[in-house]
Structure formats: structure tokens, C-alpha cells
mmCIF file of N, CA, C and O in Angstrom:
data_model
loop_
_atom_site.group_PDB
_atom_site.id
_atom_site.type_symbol
_atom_site.label_atom_id
_atom_site.label_comp_id
_atom_site.label_asym_id
_atom_site.label_seq_id
_atom_site.Cartn_x
_atom_site.Cartn_y
_atom_site.Cartn_z
ATOM 1 N N MET A 1 30.690 -31.170 -67.208
ATOM 2 C CA MET A 1 29.333 -31.886 -67.845
ATOM 3 C C MET A 1 28.119 -31.175 -67.654
ATOM 4 O O MET A 1 27.997 -30.657 -66.345
ATOM 5 N N GLN A 2 27.594 -30.540 -68.604
ATOM 6 C CA GLN A 2 25.986 -29.761 -68.276
ATOM 7 C C GLN A 2 25.182 -30.951 -68.174
ATOM 8 O O GLN A 2 25.156 -32.316 -68.239
ATOM 9 N N VAL A 3 23.957 -30.334 -67.363
ATOM 10 C CA VAL A 3 23.064 -31.250 -66.886
ATOM 11 C C VAL A 3 22.020 -31.661 -68.201
ATOM 12 O O VAL A 3 21.745 -32.814 -67.885
ATOM 13 N N GLN A 4 22.396 -30.997 -68.992
ATOM 14 C CA GLN A 4 21.241 -31.550 -70.385
ATOM 15 C C GLN A 4 21.974 -32.682 -70.750
ATOM 16 O O GLN A 4 21.226 -33.458 -71.196
ATOM 17 N N GLU A 5 23.368 -32.596 -71.170
ATOM 18 C CA GLU A 5 23.754 -34.056 -71.705
ATOM 19 C C GLU A 5 23.432 -35.214 -70.583
ATOM 20 O O GLU A 5 23.223 -36.351 -70.916
ATOM 21 N N LEU A 6 23.496 -35.142 -69.363
ATOM 22 C CA LEU A 6 22.979 -36.003 -68.416
ATOM 23 C C LEU A 6 21.742 -36.745 -68.609
ATOM 24 O O LEU A 6 20.946 -37.697 -68.335
ATOM 25 N N LEU A 7 20.940 -35.768 -68.605
ATOM 26 C CA LEU A 7 19.486 -35.897 -68.772
ATOM 27 C C LEU A 7 19.176 -36.166 -70.338
ATOM 28 O O LEU A 7 18.283 -37.313 -70.473
ATOM 29 N N GLN A 8 19.707 -36.097 -71.458
ATOM 30 C CA GLN A 8 19.603 -36.878 -72.740
ATOM 31 C C GLN A 8 20.057 -38.355 -72.483
ATOM 32 O O GLN A 8 19.196 -39.163 -72.935
ATOM 33 N N ILE A 9 21.426 -38.340 -71.828
ATOM 34 C CA ILE A 9 21.373 -39.997 -71.777
ATOM 35 C C ILE A 9 20.501 -40.627 -70.820
ATOM 36 O O ILE A 9 20.348 -41.698 -71.309
ATOM 37 N N ALA A 10 20.212 -40.156 -69.640
ATOM 38 C CA ALA A 10 19.151 -40.676 -69.099
ATOM 39 C C ALA A 10 17.949 -41.364 -69.689
ATOM 40 O O ALA A 10 17.190 -42.057 -69.497
ATOM 41 N N GLY A 11 17.225 -39.937 -70.552
ATOM 42 C CA GLY A 11 16.205 -40.100 -71.531
ATOM 43 C C GLY A 11 16.379 -41.293 -72.430
ATOM 44 O O GLY A 11 15.334 -42.399 -72.590
ATOM 45 N N VAL A 12 17.480 -41.459 -73.213
ATOM 46 C CA VAL A 12 17.667 -42.563 -73.855
ATOM 47 C C VAL A 12 17.626 -43.729 -73.530
ATOM 48 O O VAL A 12 16.957 -44.613 -73.660
ATOM 49 N N GLY A 13 18.196 -43.950 -72.078
ATOM 50 C CA GLY A 13 17.682 -45.204 -71.459
ATOM 51 C C GLY A 13 16.569 -45.589 -71.002
ATOM 52 O O GLY A 13 16.217 -46.555 -71.157
ATOM 53 N N VAL A 14 16.042 -44.582 -70.550
ATOM 54 C CA VAL A 14 14.607 -44.931 -69.912
ATOM 55 C C VAL A 14 13.646 -45.150 -70.920
ATOM 56 O O VAL A 14 12.763 -46.104 -70.966
ATOM 57 N N LEU A 15 13.572 -44.662 -72.224
ATOM 58 C CA LEU A 15 13.270 -44.838 -73.280
ATOM 59 C C LEU A 15 13.206 -46.047 -74.121
ATOM 60 O O LEU A 15 12.359 -46.738 -74.957
ATOM 61 N N VAL A 16 14.796 -46.513 -74.097
ATOM 62 C CA VAL A 16 14.986 -47.968 -74.651
ATOM 63 C C VAL A 16 14.488 -48.993 -73.691
ATOM 64 O O VAL A 16 14.099 -50.120 -74.354
ATOM 65 N N ALA A 17 14.410 -48.454 -72.164
ATOM 66 C CA ALA A 17 14.028 -49.715 -71.289
ATOM 67 C C ALA A 17 12.236 -49.717 -71.606
ATOM 68 O O ALA A 17 11.873 -50.888 -72.043
ATOM 69 N N VAL A 18 11.492 -48.784 -71.857
ATOM 70 C CA VAL A 18 10.261 -48.936 -72.235
ATOM 71 C C VAL A 18 10.087 -49.554 -73.442
ATOM 72 O O VAL A 18 9.096 -50.480 -73.346
ATOM 73 N N ILE A 19 10.611 -49.055 -74.493
ATOM 74 C CA ILE A 19 10.676 -49.604 -75.868
ATOM 75 C C ILE A 19 10.680 -51.400 -75.718
ATOM 76 O O ILE A 19 9.961 -52.255 -76.561
ATOM 77 N N GLY A 20 11.958 -51.577 -75.239
ATOM 78 C CA GLY A 20 12.451 -52.984 -74.876
ATOM 79 C C GLY A 20 11.391 -54.009 -74.094
ATOM 80 O O GLY A 20 10.991 -55.072 -74.595
ATOM 81 N N GLN A 21 10.719 -53.273 -73.120
ATOM 82 C CA GLN A 21 9.874 -53.922 -72.591
ATOM 83 C C GLN A 21 8.454 -54.287 -72.973
ATOM 84 O O GLN A 21 7.994 -55.448 -73.072
ATOM 85 N N ILE A 22 8.190 -53.084 -73.644
ATOM 86 C CA ILE A 22 6.815 -53.459 -74.760
ATOM 87 C C ILE A 22 7.099 -54.560 -75.823
ATOM 88 O O ILE A 22 6.179 -55.333 -76.103
ATOM 89 N N LEU A 23 8.456 -54.492 -76.496
ATOM 90 C CA LEU A 23 8.461 -55.201 -77.422
ATOM 91 C C LEU A 23 8.837 -56.868 -76.989
ATOM 92 O O LEU A 23 8.302 -57.548 -77.547
ATOM 93 N N THR A 24 9.386 -57.064 -75.968
ATOM 94 C CA THR A 24 9.455 -58.176 -74.950
ATOM 95 C C THR A 24 8.259 -58.908 -74.742
ATOM 96 O O THR A 24 7.957 -59.955 -75.035
ATOM 97 N N ARG A 25 7.411 -58.287 -74.248
ATOM 98 C CA ARG A 25 6.118 -58.550 -74.015
ATOM 99 C C ARG A 25 5.136 -58.925 -75.282
ATOM 100 O O ARG A 25 4.274 -59.888 -75.125
ATOM 101 N N ALA A 26 5.481 -58.152 -76.238
ATOM 102 C CA ALA A 26 4.611 -58.569 -77.355
ATOM 103 C C ALA A 26 5.444 -59.792 -78.316
ATOM 104 O O ALA A 26 4.961 -60.098 -79.005
ATOM 105 N N GLY A 27 6.038 -60.374 -77.702
ATOM 106 C CA GLY A 27 6.789 -61.685 -78.164
ATOM 107 C C GLY A 27 8.013 -61.343 -79.228
ATOM 108 O O GLY A 27 8.235 -61.927 -80.223
ATOM 109 N N ARG A 28 8.501 -60.036 -79.510
ATOM 110 C CA ARG A 28 9.645 -59.786 -80.688
ATOM 111 C C ARG A 28 10.730 -59.320 -79.508
ATOM 112 O O ARG A 28 11.556 -58.253 -79.512
ATOM 113 N N GLU A 29 11.313 -60.478 -79.040
ATOM 114 C CA GLU A 29 12.553 -60.377 -78.493
ATOM 115 C C GLU A 29 13.631 -59.948 -79.542
ATOM 116 O O GLU A 29 14.730 -59.204 -78.849
ATOM 117 N N ASP A 30 13.739 -60.225 -80.657
ATOM 118 C CA ASP A 30 14.726 -59.766 -81.629
ATOM 119 C C ASP A 30 14.656 -58.311 -81.682
ATOM 120 O O ASP A 30 15.694 -57.788 -81.776
ATOM 121 N N MET A 31 13.459 -57.845 -81.985
ATOM 122 C CA MET A 31 13.381 -55.980 -82.036
ATOM 123 C C MET A 31 13.867 -55.737 -80.772
ATOM 124 O O MET A 31 14.197 -54.344 -80.813
ATOM 125 N N ALA A 32 13.435 -55.929 -79.747
ATOM 126 C CA ALA A 32 13.660 -55.945 -78.364
ATOM 127 C C ALA A 32 15.559 -55.392 -78.037
ATOM 128 O O ALA A 32 15.972 -54.646 -77.709
ATOM 129 N N THR A 33 16.005 -56.691 -78.857
ATOM 130 C CA THR A 33 17.681 -56.750 -78.491
ATOM 131 C C THR A 33 17.714 -55.569 -79.335
ATOM 132 O O THR A 33 18.897 -54.504 -79.253
ATOM 133 N N LEU A 34 17.767 -55.394 -80.460
ATOM 134 C CA LEU A 34 18.058 -54.353 -81.769
ATOM 135 C C LEU A 34 17.930 -53.123 -80.917
ATOM 136 O O LEU A 34 18.653 -52.129 -81.192
ATOM 137 N N THR A 35 16.576 -52.904 -80.302
ATOM 138 C CA THR A 35 16.327 -51.286 -79.703
ATOM 139 C C THR A 35 17.384 -51.185 -78.674
ATOM 140 O O THR A 35 17.939 -50.069 -78.640
ATOM 141 N N GLY A 36 17.556 -52.118 -77.811
ATOM 142 C CA GLY A 36 18.591 -51.999 -77.000
ATOM 143 C C GLY A 36 20.201 -51.493 -77.474
ATOM 144 O O GLY A 36 21.119 -50.825 -77.080
ATOM 145 N N ILE A 37 20.620 -52.148 -78.494
ATOM 146 C CA ILE A 37 21.605 -52.073 -79.331
ATOM 147 C C ILE A 37 21.725 -50.584 -79.751
ATOM 148 O O ILE A 37 22.632 -49.897 -79.806
ATOM 149 N N ALA A 38 20.241 -50.288 -80.635
ATOM 150 C CA ALA A 38 20.455 -48.802 -81.158
ATOM 151 C C ALA A 38 20.782 -47.938 -79.895
ATOM 152 O O ALA A 38 21.239 -46.883 -80.067
ATOM 153 N N GLY A 39 20.119 -47.937 -78.992
ATOM 154 C CA GLY A 39 20.065 -47.330 -77.710
ATOM 155 C C GLY A 39 21.433 -47.114 -77.201
ATOM 156 O O GLY A 39 22.086 -46.173 -76.843
ATOM 157 N N LEU A 40 22.303 -48.058 -77.068
ATOM 158 C CA LEU A 40 23.743 -48.383 -76.686
ATOM 159 C C LEU A 40 24.541 -47.245 -77.849
ATOM 160 O O LEU A 40 25.104 -46.555 -77.353
ATOM 161 N N ALA A 41 24.249 -47.548 -79.040
ATOM 162 C CA ALA A 41 25.263 -46.782 -80.083
ATOM 163 C C ALA A 41 24.802 -44.988 -79.926
ATOM 164 O O ALA A 41 25.720 -44.451 -80.043
ATOM 165 N N ILE A 42 23.730 -44.979 -79.631
ATOM 166 C CA ILE A 42 22.954 -43.423 -79.440
ATOM 167 C C ILE A 42 23.698 -42.827 -78.388
ATOM 168 O O ILE A 42 24.658 -41.945 -78.069
ATOM 169 N N VAL A 43 23.847 -43.664 -77.315
ATOM 170 C CA VAL A 43 24.607 -43.324 -75.976
ATOM 171 C C VAL A 43 26.041 -43.168 -76.232
ATOM 172 O O VAL A 43 26.766 -42.016 -75.492
ATOM 173 N N LEU A 44 26.661 -43.954 -76.933
ATOM 174 C CA LEU A 44 28.098 -44.099 -77.015
ATOM 175 C C LEU A 44 28.381 -42.683 -77.884
ATOM 176 O O LEU A 44 29.508 -41.972 -77.687
ATOM 177 N N MET A 45 27.819 -42.393 -79.112
ATOM 178 C CA MET A 45 27.858 -41.083 -79.786
ATOM 179 C C MET A 45 27.976 -39.913 -78.810
ATOM 180 O O MET A 45 28.835 -39.142 -79.023
ATOM 181 N N LEU A 46 26.913 -40.103 -77.883
ATOM 182 C CA LEU A 46 26.895 -38.815 -76.890
ATOM 183 C C LEU A 46 28.263 -38.541 -76.298
ATOM 184 O O LEU A 46 28.725 -37.716 -76.073
ATOM 185 N N VAL A 47 28.565 -39.950 -75.447
ATOM 186 C CA VAL A 47 29.521 -39.834 -74.442
ATOM 187 C C VAL A 47 30.902 -39.724 -75.316
ATOM 188 O O VAL A 47 31.958 -39.007 -75.095
ATOM 189 N N VAL A 48 31.232 -40.370 -76.748
ATOM 190 C CA VAL A 48 32.288 -39.643 -77.499
ATOM 191 C C VAL A 48 32.548 -38.541 -77.752
ATOM 192 O O VAL A 48 33.535 -37.731 -77.784
ATOM 193 N N THR A 49 31.253 -37.659 -77.766
ATOM 194 C CA THR A 49 31.375 -36.331 -78.277
ATOM 195 C C THR A 49 31.715 -35.548 -76.549
ATOM 196 O O THR A 49 32.667 -34.847 -77.090
ATOM 197 N N LEU A 50 31.320 -35.989 -75.756
ATOM 198 C CA LEU A 50 31.618 -35.389 -74.510
ATOM 199 C C LEU A 50 33.045 -35.426 -74.205
ATOM 200 O O LEU A 50 33.873 -34.671 -73.518
ATOM 201 N N ILE A 51 33.898 -36.715 -74.317
ATOM 202 C CA ILE A 51 35.107 -37.036 -74.109
ATOM 203 C C ILE A 51 36.110 -36.174 -75.178
ATOM 204 O O ILE A 51 37.300 -35.624 -74.811
ATOM 205 N N ALA A 52 35.525 -35.828 -76.572
ATOM 206 C CA ALA A 52 36.355 -35.245 -77.580
ATOM 207 C C ALA A 52 36.463 -33.775 -76.944
ATOM 208 O O ALA A 52 37.522 -33.241 -76.978
ATOM 209 N N GLU A 53 35.177 -33.235 -76.516
ATOM 210 C CA GLU A 53 35.169 -31.799 -75.816
ATOM 211 C C GLU A 53 36.082 -31.713 -74.538
ATOM 212 O O GLU A 53 36.772 -30.829 -74.452
ATOM 213 N N LEU A 54 36.130 -32.793 -73.931
ATOM 214 C CA LEU A 54 36.939 -32.933 -72.679
ATOM 215 C C LEU A 54 38.504 -32.771 -73.418
ATOM 216 O O LEU A 54 39.237 -32.139 -72.769
ATOM 217 N N PHE A 55 38.986 -33.609 -74.104
ATOM 218 C CA PHE A 55 40.292 -33.234 -74.800
ATOM 219 C C PHE A 55 40.597 -32.056 -75.477
ATOM 220 O O PHE A 55 41.800 -31.648 -75.128
ATOM 221 N N GLN A 56 39.638 -31.372 -75.834
ATOM 222 C CA GLN A 56 40.074 -29.958 -76.414
ATOM 223 C C GLN A 56 40.123 -29.072 -75.130
ATOM 224 O O GLN A 56 41.053 -28.465 -75.310
ATOM 225 N N ASN A 57 39.165 -29.315 -74.259
ATOM 226 C CA ASN A 57 39.601 -28.172 -72.950
ATOM 227 C C ASN A 57 40.798 -28.705 -72.430
ATOM 228 O O ASN A 57 41.562 -27.430 -71.616
ATOM 229 N N VAL A 58 41.029 -29.597 -72.366
ATOM 230 C CA VAL A 58 42.667 -30.101 -71.684
ATOM 231 C C VAL A 58 44.060 -29.482 -72.518
ATOM 232 O O VAL A 58 44.677 -28.686 -71.890
ATOM 233 N N GLN A 59 43.445 -29.637 -73.798
ATOM 234 C CA GLN A 59 44.565 -29.009 -74.600
ATOM 235 C C GLN A 59 44.708 -27.512 -74.836
ATOM 236 O O GLN A 59 45.911 -26.738 -74.643
ATOM 237 N N SER A 60 43.356 -27.138 -74.704
ATOM 238 C CA SER A 60 43.343 -25.821 -74.751
ATOM 239 C C SER A 60 43.938 -25.170 -73.078
ATOM 240 O O SER A 60 44.785 -23.900 -72.829
ATOM 241 N N MET A 61 43.942 -25.816 -72.066
ATOM 242 C CA MET A 61 44.133 -25.160 -70.833
ATOM 243 C C MET A 61 45.631 -25.524 -70.679
ATOM 244 O O MET A 61 46.316 -24.671 -70.019
ATOM 245 N N PHE A 62 46.393 -26.284 -71.001
ATOM 246 C CA PHE A 62 47.575 -26.728 -70.969
ATOM 247 C C PHE A 62 48.473 -26.345 -72.149
ATOM 248 O O PHE A 62 49.796 -26.118 -72.332
ATOM 249 N N GLY A 63 47.952 -25.440 -72.998
ATOM 250 C CA GLY A 63 48.451 -25.119 -74.468
ATOM 251 C C GLY A 63 49.070 -25.998 -75.257
ATOM 252 O O GLY A 63 50.089 -25.836 -76.058
ATOM 253 N N LEU A 64 48.319 -27.393 -75.447
ATOM 254 C CA LEU A 64 49.060 -28.438 -76.315
ATOM 255 C C LEU A 64 48.409 -28.163 -77.700
ATOM 256 O O LEU A 64 47.240 -28.553 -77.508
ATOM 257 N N TYR A 65 48.882 -28.037 -78.710
ATOM 258 C CA TYR A 65 48.622 -27.856 -80.224
ATOM 259 C C TYR A 65 48.848 -28.874 -80.725
ATOM 260 O O TYR A 65 49.900 -29.028 -81.068
#
């Protein structure tokens, strides 16, 4: 796993947390919840990409095609 992907995931988490806090304090709890769900979806897409890359590496390592 590269450091860049780790920093991307952490950056999304920090950004979503800050935006969620701002929206919660502004009285927009519904939008804060949607922001959290959107952040989760983005992180899941990043993780699924990394898992697919892992499976490809394992296949090529063991010669499974």
C-alpha cells in the first residue's frame, strides 16, 4: 500500500468530519448525515480499488489466470 492512498483516505475523513461539524452547528443535521454517507462512499470506492489491485497482484504472483 502506498502512502498516497493512505493520505487520500485520511484527507477525505478529515474533510468530511470538518464539514459535518460545520453543518451540525448550523442546524443542518440532515446535510451533515448526507455528507458522512458521501464520504463513506468515496472511501469505500478507494478501498475497493486497492483490494482489486491486491487480488491482481496475488493472481500474477501465483500464476492464476
